[in-house]
Amino acid sequence: MSEYIIKNGHVFDPTQGIKGDKADIAIKDGKIIKDSEVSSKAKVIDAKGKTVMAGAIEIHAHIAGPKVNLGRIYRPEDKLFTYQSTTANTRMAGGFSIPTTFKTGYEYAKMGYTTAMEAAMPPLFSRHVHEEMRDTPIIDEGAYPVFGNNWFVMEYLKNKEIENTAAYCAWLLRATKGFAIKLVNPGGTEAWGWGLNCLSVDDPVPYFDITPAEIIKGLIEANEYLGLPHSIHIHPNNLGNPGNYTTTLDTLKLSAGYKAKNKFGREQVMHLTHTQFHSYGGDTWANFESKAKEIMDFVNKAKNVTIDTGNVTLDETTTMTADGPFEHHLTELNHLKWANVDVELETAAGIVPYIYSPSISVCGIQWAIGLELALMAKDPMRCFITTDHPNAGPFTRYPRVIKWLMSNKARQDQIKAFKNSDKVVSATNIAGMDRELSLYDIAQMTRAGPAKSLGIPSMFGGLKPGMDADVVVYDFNPDKPSAPDQIEAAFSRAAHVFKSGIEVVTNGEVVNNGHKRTLWVNAKTKENPQVMRDVQEKFIKYYSVTQANYEALGHHIVPNPYAIEVDATQ
Amino acid sequence: MTKTMTDVVCPFCGTLCDDLEVVVSDDGKQLKEVYNACVIGTEKFLHSQTKDRITRPRLKQPDGSWKEVSYDEAVEYTAQMLANAKKPLMYGWSSTNCEAQSVGHEIAEMAGACVDNTAAVCHGPTVIALQDIGLPSCTLGEIKNRADRILFWGCNPAHAHPRHMSRYSIYPRGFFTGKGQKSRKMIVVDPRVTDTAKLADVHLQVEQGRDYELLNAFRVALNNEWLPDVVAGIPAAKIREAADLCKNGRFGIIFFGMGVTQTLSKNHNIDEAIALTKHLNEFTKFSIMPMRGHYNVTGSGEVLGWQFGFPYSVDLTRGFARYNPGDTSSIDLLARGEVDAMFTIASDPGAHFPISCVKHIAKIPSVCIDPHQTPTSGVSKLHVPVAFVGVEVGGNAYRMDNVPIDMRKVVDPPAGMLTDEEFLTKVRDRLKQLKGKA
């Protein structure tokens, strides 16, 4: 494998506390090595006057699987004016808010993202998710199976059987080659099976007679029992409704008293995702307002919680979530086409297109809330940038979100551009916030922070010798004054991107398709005959596929698997 | 001695039953018996064992006779045909696995071809409708566990999807449906008294081609608005009764088939059926699902979807993907005589397309990749027999509810035979050479 040395760049690496100092980064055999160990054959990349960071990590995006693909299929209009022809190194690629798999890989890589997590994998559809990930080039990917409405989980937790819950979770992670325990509207999506919902953490789930709070606490305990790399990853109840911040606070409070137990360096027990959608005040759309401060006051104090933002990018996009009842609610609001898939024993999903229009004050307020969350974060190692792709906007807008976070001027320009800017200003705090995030903050929020939260800080998110050689060079000089648009331009098309030591992007163009891997978590538990018998029984009686056809996952479906081993037998 | 293989997946219809048991000889070369499958599925397995099976490619001679050729010669013919064509059509894909589809799409991208699957003559109107209005749906296990109202509209599962009712929709005892058939009400809408209709609690014998009116009348009845005395041949009172039955259920589902997609009004019927489903969700929980025919037509739509963004009738001739059914769909392309090479795989347009289209296939260079002899292989210049997917080779397939199931290999194919994927991979590699890309 080739050797590289990236010379004289301004390095931003939170794992070593390097804040823009000039340093050389050396790469050999897919890993970062000390720059003294590199041989004279190494190819020199001149990064003088440029920014050097580790490859960025996407902690939450909907980029592969049944609902993403249904979105692609049912929105031909999303492809309009987006198609790129075949090139020497790329397949033809198109789509805006729900790009084809090839485009997904290329676009992440061009922005310097080298690892991405699919945020909601319905276990019954795991093969579909993996088939799409196989066709997403360059980037390493993992997927979170959903557990929050799973019948096994609800039945075990109703009886407070943490050990059985944990054994089942480990089995399902193995069967689906999943990465973490995801919860979406816990209990509410099962209620959606009957057209109902759970809007607070104390709403009982129909028939199962358990509350969302009990599901959340139980899965925290199971997660820590297993000692998984990532914590539970939760999309709480009551998404998207005015006044929902109280439900969010109730959810966050459930983390109290729990401490992370794992050998991966993770400190949180709960990751609250797309927090923007959960930080709403008011009780109607007329008096809708930001409660970002109330949420961040809690998050800043709670060291055992991490969040991501879910920034609204003011685009036409496609919302999709395992929160089935929410999507039905949304289609009743905007009257755009509604797709829904309920999945036996496990979950559901819904899809509705949405236009975040700068002419609508609610959309402007949502935009402000997402930015406020990041600007109010005291610890950038616990607050990560996402757009909940494609829900609040496509991931290809990360450079624009970074611009807004790094430049008050860019924010003020946008506020002025809103049709109802006075309404947006009065319902939020954004106009008075002059904090501008630094490149070091950005490196924490997009690299080191997500890596730590995901429990993979030894591989990703930094530039320490021994880590995977995922390195990005941006054509951006932190020493010189710059216009906000230069930030966006530089982060949109990286000058150089290395994935596991292979140069995959040069001057914003894909030059190599790399050696993509699928990350999954293999948690070994003590043999648990009861759980295995329960699994068997459910397949015989209630599933529509046999157990043997649920688990089978051959090499043709998951090429280059990379298992993170967890031993929970002790 | 024989051995029994369990959890075998049936490569026939979109029901994709995965509980078959197949008895094979000890050396794994002969398939002896098939259990649990319907009569069609059983035949599909046993058919692979016929002694007069064609096992080598055949090239049609000027005098109309066939000459056996090697796979390498077949690869050369196919690759040359695709390399030289200005606008080849690559049609079919519905009875092969996703792996083969994927390689086929690489070929299509290189050759600048139109790619289309059997949805073009089947559930294409369903796709157009869901692009208009969405699709509230669910997996088949949800039906089994929850559904107490089942509508079959313009479909006849008793014959077309023989195990559908016993596995998923009418008879199974699920979690919330412990009484099985007794916990469900079954409504059939069909102009004919089919074997499915005979089982129904309510059979609405709709006037042929009047489904749109009846669907619309259902929605009027849901709102308790005025209806004419008779709509689509059904008395208003009966429509109100059926609508109330749907409304009063806990969880309902509309299954629909060719009777609504390929009759007068086409996609507009489905638009209205989906609107009715959405409407019913204001009162209770309701879903809708197309009864997909070929066992992996759904998979073809999925793979096309994630690779190109469109599920059928995809035109790659301009170097980027376009989708415009009516313009880029197979029958229209053939009827207008626009394509100059025909590549058919895993389907039989010769038996199902209008005769004018089939005549055009006979006029142009053409390849048919299919384990069987079919009307399509008959009119094609080259017939490439391949291993039976789901019998002699595994691979992924998608059930009618989009659930992916990995199929199993149960016996070896006859010696020296290639699979779809193997043959296509050779064509791809040769085409790369011809295009100067390798």
PDB file of N, CA and C in Angstrom, chain A residues 22-81:
ATOM      1  N   LYS A  22       0.809  23.963  12.663  1.00  0.00           N
ATOM      2  CA  LYS A  22       1.343  23.282  11.485  1.00  0.00           C
ATOM      3  C   LYS A  22       1.935  21.947  11.906  1.00  0.00           C
ATOM      4  N   ALA A  23       1.586  20.894  11.180  1.00  0.00           N
ATOM      5  CA  ALA A  23       2.142  19.579  11.493  1.00  0.00           C
ATOM      6  C   ALA A  23       2.078  18.725  10.237  1.00  0.00           C
ATOM      7  N   ASP A  24       2.885  17.660  10.218  1.00  0.00           N
ATOM      8  CA  ASP A  24       2.869  16.721   9.098  1.00  0.00           C
ATOM      9  C   ASP A  24       2.116  15.463   9.534  1.00  0.00           C
ATOM     10  N   ILE A  25       1.296  14.951   8.646  1.00  0.00           N
ATOM     11  CA  ILE A  25       0.551  13.719   8.935  1.00  0.00           C
ATOM     12  C   ILE A  25       1.034  12.652   7.956  1.00  0.00           C
ATOM     13  N   ALA A  26       1.478  11.508   8.509  1.00  0.00           N
ATOM     14  CA  ALA A  26       2.024  10.450   7.654  1.00  0.00           C
ATOM     15  C   ALA A  26       1.086   9.251   7.638  1.00  0.00           C
ATOM     16  N   ILE A  27       1.003   8.614   6.472  1.00  0.00           N
ATOM     17  CA  ILE A  27       0.088   7.492   6.275  1.00  0.00           C
ATOM     18  C   ILE A  27       0.868   6.312   5.698  1.00  0.00           C
ATOM     19  N   LYS A  28       0.642   5.137   6.272  1.00  0.00           N
ATOM     20  CA  LYS A  28       1.245   3.926   5.697  1.00  0.00           C
ATOM     21  C   LYS A  28       0.368   2.721   6.000  1.00  0.00           C
ATOM     22  N   ASP A  29       0.154   1.890   5.002  1.00  0.00           N
ATOM     23  CA  ASP A  29      -0.628   0.661   5.158  1.00  0.00           C
ATOM     24  C   ASP A  29      -2.001   0.915   5.787  1.00  0.00           C
ATOM     25  N   GLY A  30      -2.622   1.987   5.387  1.00  0.00           N
ATOM     26  CA  GLY A  30      -3.981   2.239   5.846  1.00  0.00           C
ATOM     27  C   GLY A  30      -4.076   2.874   7.215  1.00  0.00           C
ATOM     28  N   LYS A  31      -2.922   3.081   7.862  1.00  0.00           N
ATOM     29  CA  LYS A  31      -2.946   3.670   9.212  1.00  0.00           C
ATOM     30  C   LYS A  31      -2.142   4.965   9.235  1.00  0.00           C
ATOM     31  N   ILE A  32      -2.420   5.759  10.273  1.00  0.00           N
ATOM     32  CA  ILE A  32      -1.600   6.941  10.498  1.00  0.00           C
ATOM     33  C   ILE A  32      -0.368   6.509  11.278  1.00  0.00           C
ATOM     34  N   ILE A  33       0.788   6.976  10.847  1.00  0.00           N
ATOM     35  CA  ILE A  33       2.020   6.631  11.572  1.00  0.00           C
ATOM     36  C   ILE A  33       2.720   7.919  11.982  1.00  0.00           C
ATOM     37  N   LYS A  34       3.742   7.787  12.819  1.00  0.00           N
ATOM     38  CA  LYS A  34       4.523   8.972  13.197  1.00  0.00           C
ATOM     39  C   LYS A  34       5.232   9.490  11.956  1.00  0.00           C
ATOM     40  N   ASP A  35       5.342  10.803  11.830  1.00  0.00           N
ATOM     41  CA  ASP A  35       5.925  11.310  10.587  1.00  0.00           C
ATOM     42  C   ASP A  35       7.408  10.967  10.467  1.00  0.00           C
ATOM     43  N   SER A  36       8.026  10.558  11.579  1.00  0.00           N
ATOM     44  CA  SER A  36       9.432  10.153  11.502  1.00  0.00           C
ATOM     45  C   SER A  36       9.574   8.756  10.904  1.00  0.00           C
ATOM     46  N   GLU A  37       8.494   7.986  10.883  1.00  0.00           N
ATOM     47  CA  GLU A  37       8.595   6.592  10.436  1.00  0.00           C
ATOM     48  C   GLU A  37       8.342   6.425   8.940  1.00  0.00           C
ATOM     49  N   VAL A  38       7.968   7.497   8.281  1.00  0.00           N
ATOM     50  CA  VAL A  38       7.606   7.383   6.881  1.00  0.00           C
ATOM     51  C   VAL A  38       8.867   7.280   6.029  1.00  0.00           C
ATOM     52  N   SER A  39       8.810   6.489   4.950  1.00  0.00           N
ATOM     53  CA  SER A  39      10.007   6.300   4.131  1.00  0.00           C
ATOM     54  C   SER A  39      10.112   7.403   3.086  1.00  0.00           C
ATOM     55  N   SER A  40      11.235   7.399   2.390  1.00  0.00           N
ATOM     56  CA  SER A  40      11.459   8.463   1.403  1.00  0.00           C
ATOM     57  C   SER A  40      10.582   8.267   0.177  1.00  0.00           C
ATOM     58  N   LYS A  41       9.953   7.060   0.056  1.00  0.00           N
ATOM     59  CA  LYS A  41       9.110   6.799  -1.113  1.00  0.00           C
ATOM     60  C   LYS A  41       7.728   7.456  -0.988  1.00  0.00           C
ATOM     61  N   ALA A  42       7.438   7.944   0.211  1.00  0.00           N
ATOM     62  CA  ALA A  42       6.097   8.475   0.450  1.00  0.00           C
ATOM     63  C   ALA A  42       5.778   9.627  -0.493  1.00  0.00           C
ATOM     64  N   LYS A  43       4.556   9.610  -0.988  1.00  0.00           N
ATOM     65  CA  LYS A  43       4.105  10.704  -1.836  1.00  0.00           C
ATOM     66  C   LYS A  43       3.821  11.925  -0.953  1.00  0.00           C
ATOM     67  N   VAL A  44       4.325  13.068  -1.365  1.00  0.00           N
ATOM     68  CA  VAL A  44       4.168  14.273  -0.553  1.00  0.00           C
ATOM     69  C   VAL A  44       2.937  15.053  -1.020  1.00  0.00           C
ATOM     70  N   ILE A  45       2.086  15.373  -0.069  1.00  0.00           N
ATOM     71  CA  ILE A  45       0.942  16.238  -0.357  1.00  0.00           C
ATOM     72  C   ILE A  45       1.222  17.574   0.327  1.00  0.00           C
ATOM     73  N   ASP A  46       1.269  18.619  -0.455  1.00  0.00           N
ATOM     74  CA  ASP A  46       1.564  19.929   0.120  1.00  0.00           C
ATOM     75  C   ASP A  46       0.268  20.555   0.634  1.00  0.00           C
ATOM     76  N   ALA A  47       0.189  20.692   1.948  1.00  0.00           N
ATOM     77  CA  ALA A  47      -1.033  21.234   2.549  1.00  0.00           C
ATOM     78  C   ALA A  47      -0.797  22.617   3.125  1.00  0.00           C
ATOM     79  N   LYS A  48       0.202  23.295   2.615  1.00  0.00           N
ATOM     80  CA  LYS A  48       0.527  24.636   3.114  1.00  0.00           C
ATOM     81  C   LYS A  48      -0.671  25.559   2.903  1.00  0.00           C
ATOM     82  N   GLY A  49      -1.051  26.246   3.973  1.00  0.00           N
ATOM     83  CA  GLY A  49      -2.194  27.148   3.865  1.00  0.00           C
ATOM     84  C   GLY A  49      -3.526  26.419   3.779  1.00  0.00           C
ATOM     85  N   LYS A  50      -3.534  25.139   4.141  1.00  0.00           N
ATOM     86  CA  LYS A  50      -4.783  24.375   4.080  1.00  0.00           C
ATOM     87  C   LYS A  50      -5.116  23.785   5.449  1.00  0.00           C
ATOM     88  N   THR A  51      -6.342  23.337   5.591  1.00  0.00           N
ATOM     89  CA  THR A  51      -6.809  22.758   6.848  1.00  0.00           C
ATOM     90  C   THR A  51      -6.767  21.239   6.754  1.00  0.00           C
ATOM     91  N   VAL A  52      -6.237  20.589   7.793  1.00  0.00           N
ATOM     92  CA  VAL A  52      -6.163  19.123   7.805  1.00  0.00           C
ATOM     93  C   VAL A  52      -6.941  18.590   9.008  1.00  0.00           C
ATOM     94  N   MET A  53      -7.846  17.661   8.739  1.00  0.00           N
ATOM     95  CA  MET A  53      -8.635  17.042   9.817  1.00  0.00           C
ATOM     96  C   MET A  53      -8.741  15.546   9.555  1.00  0.00           C
ATOM     97  N   ALA A  54      -9.217  14.831  10.564  1.00  0.00           N
ATOM     98  CA  ALA A  54      -9.569  13.427  10.347  1.00  0.00           C
ATOM     99  C   ALA A  54     -10.825  13.375   9.469  1.00  0.00           C
ATOM    100  N   GLY A  55     -11.112  12.219   8.905  1.00  0.00           N
ATOM    101  CA  GLY A  55     -12.355  12.051   8.148  1.00  0.00           C
ATOM    102  C   GLY A  55     -13.542  12.259   9.069  1.00  0.00           C
ATOM    103  N   ALA A  56     -14.581  12.921   8.551  1.00  0.00           N
ATOM    104  CA  ALA A  56     -15.748  13.193   9.386  1.00  0.00           C
ATOM    105  C   ALA A  56     -16.629  11.950   9.510  1.00  0.00           C
ATOM    106  N   ILE A  57     -17.431  11.945  10.586  1.00  0.00           N
ATOM    107  CA  ILE A  57     -18.280  10.794  10.878  1.00  0.00           C
ATOM    108  C   ILE A  57     -19.737  11.241  10.943  1.00  0.00           C
ATOM    109  N   GLU A  58     -20.558  10.586  10.155  1.00  0.00           N
ATOM    110  CA  GLU A  58     -22.000  10.834  10.165  1.00  0.00           C
ATOM    111  C   GLU A  58     -22.604   9.929  11.232  1.00  0.00           C
ATOM    112  N   ILE A  59     -23.199  10.524  12.264  1.00  0.00           N
ATOM    113  CA  ILE A  59     -23.730   9.685  13.349  1.00  0.00           C
ATOM    114  C   ILE A  59     -25.202   9.325  13.138  1.00  0.00           C
ATOM    115  N   HIS A  60     -25.886  10.037  12.255  1.00  0.00           N
ATOM    116  CA  HIS A  60     -27.323   9.765  12.102  1.00  0.00           C
ATOM    117  C   HIS A  60     -27.809  10.248  10.743  1.00  0.00           C
ATOM    118  N   ALA A  61     -28.049   9.307   9.825  1.00  0.00           N
ATOM    119  CA  ALA A  61     -28.618   9.677   8.515  1.00  0.00           C
ATOM    120  C   ALA A  61     -29.384   8.487   7.975  1.00  0.00           C
ATOM    121  N   HIS A  62     -30.398   8.773   7.188  1.00  0.00           N
ATOM    122  CA  HIS A  62     -31.176   7.702   6.554  1.00  0.00           C
ATOM    123  C   HIS A  62     -30.695   7.580   5.115  1.00  0.00           C
ATOM    124  N   ILE A  63     -29.799   6.636   4.898  1.00  0.00           N
ATOM    125  CA  ILE A  63     -29.124   6.567   3.600  1.00  0.00           C
ATOM    126  C   ILE A  63     -29.231   5.205   2.942  1.00  0.00           C
ATOM    127  N   ALA A  64     -29.783   4.216   3.620  1.00  0.00           N
ATOM    128  CA  ALA A  64     -29.887   2.885   3.012  1.00  0.00           C
ATOM    129  C   ALA A  64     -31.037   2.128   3.646  1.00  0.00           C
ATOM    130  N   GLY A  65     -31.790   1.420   2.810  1.00  0.00           N
ATOM    131  CA  GLY A  65     -32.823   0.569   3.375  1.00  0.00           C
ATOM    132  C   GLY A  65     -34.187   0.800   2.768  1.00  0.00           C
ATOM    133  N   PRO A  66     -35.176   0.078   3.295  1.00  0.00           N
ATOM    134  CA  PRO A  66     -36.489   0.065   2.643  1.00  0.00           C
ATOM    135  C   PRO A  66     -37.159   1.431   2.548  1.00  0.00           C
ATOM    136  N   LYS A  67     -37.121   2.231   3.612  1.00  0.00           N
ATOM    137  CA  LYS A  67     -37.868   3.487   3.498  1.00  0.00           C
ATOM    138  C   LYS A  67     -37.120   4.497   2.636  1.00  0.00           C
ATOM    139  N   VAL A  68     -35.792   4.454   2.704  1.00  0.00           N
ATOM    140  CA  VAL A  68     -35.014   5.345   1.846  1.00  0.00           C
ATOM    141  C   VAL A  68     -35.320   5.024   0.381  1.00  0.00           C
ATOM    142  N   ASN A  69     -35.346   3.733   0.078  1.00  0.00           N
ATOM    143  CA  ASN A  69     -35.557   3.346  -1.314  1.00  0.00           C
ATOM    144  C   ASN A  69     -36.986   3.600  -1.768  1.00  0.00           C
ATOM    145  N   LEU A  70     -37.931   3.422  -0.858  1.00  0.00           N
ATOM    146  CA  LEU A  70     -39.305   3.767  -1.217  1.00  0.00           C
ATOM    147  C   LEU A  70     -39.385   5.263  -1.514  1.00  0.00           C
ATOM    148  N   GLY A  71     -38.624   6.049  -0.763  1.00  0.00           N
ATOM    149  CA  GLY A  71     -38.542   7.486  -1.034  1.00  0.00           C
ATOM    150  C   GLY A  71     -38.013   7.745  -2.438  1.00  0.00           C
ATOM    151  N   ARG A  72     -36.925   7.033  -2.788  1.00  0.00           N
ATOM    152  CA  ARG A  72     -36.374   7.218  -4.145  1.00  0.00           C
ATOM    153  C   ARG A  72     -37.407   6.850  -5.195  1.00  0.00           C
ATOM    154  N   ILE A  73     -38.057   5.674  -4.968  1.00  0.00           N
ATOM    155  CA  ILE A  73     -38.986   5.161  -5.974  1.00  0.00           C
ATOM    156  C   ILE A  73     -40.197   6.069  -6.113  1.00  0.00           C
ATOM    157  N   TYR A  74     -40.697   6.581  -5.006  1.00  0.00           N
ATOM    158  CA  TYR A  74     -41.958   7.333  -5.111  1.00  0.00           C
ATOM    159  C   TYR A  74     -41.737   8.829  -5.367  1.00  0.00           C
ATOM    160  N   ARG A  75     -40.472   9.251  -5.460  1.00  0.00           N
ATOM    161  CA  ARG A  75     -40.223  10.645  -5.811  1.00  0.00           C
ATOM    162  C   ARG A  75     -39.332  10.766  -7.050  1.00  0.00           C
ATOM    163  N   PRO A  76     -39.848  10.437  -8.239  1.00  0.00           N
ATOM    164  CA  PRO A  76     -39.022  10.623  -9.438  1.00  0.00           C
ATOM    165  C   PRO A  76     -38.586  12.088  -9.583  1.00  0.00           C
ATOM    166  N   GLU A  77     -39.421  12.993  -9.070  1.00  0.00           N
ATOM    167  CA  GLU A  77     -39.124  14.421  -9.215  1.00  0.00           C
ATOM    168  C   GLU A  77     -37.845  14.827  -8.475  1.00  0.00           C
ATOM    169  N   ASP A  78     -37.440  14.016  -7.505  1.00  0.00           N
ATOM    170  CA  ASP A  78     -36.237  14.328  -6.728  1.00  0.00           C
ATOM    171  C   ASP A  78     -34.973  14.207  -7.591  1.00  0.00           C
ATOM    172  N   LYS A  79     -35.091  13.514  -8.738  1.00  0.00           N
ATOM    173  CA  LYS A  79     -33.921  13.326  -9.594  1.00  0.00           C
ATOM    174  C   LYS A  79     -33.723  14.494 -10.556  1.00  0.00           C
ATOM    175  N   LEU A  80     -34.766  15.330 -10.694  1.00  0.00           N
ATOM    176  CA  LEU A  80     -34.756  16.370 -11.723  1.00  0.00           C
ATOM    177  C   LEU A  80     -33.521  17.275 -11.595  1.00  0.00           C
ATOM    178  N   PHE A  81     -32.828  17.457 -12.682  1.00  0.00           N
ATOM    179  CA  PHE A  81     -31.657  18.350 -12.777  1.00  0.00           C
ATOM    180  C   PHE A  81     -30.491  17.927 -11.881  1.00  0.00           C
TER     181      PHE A  81
END
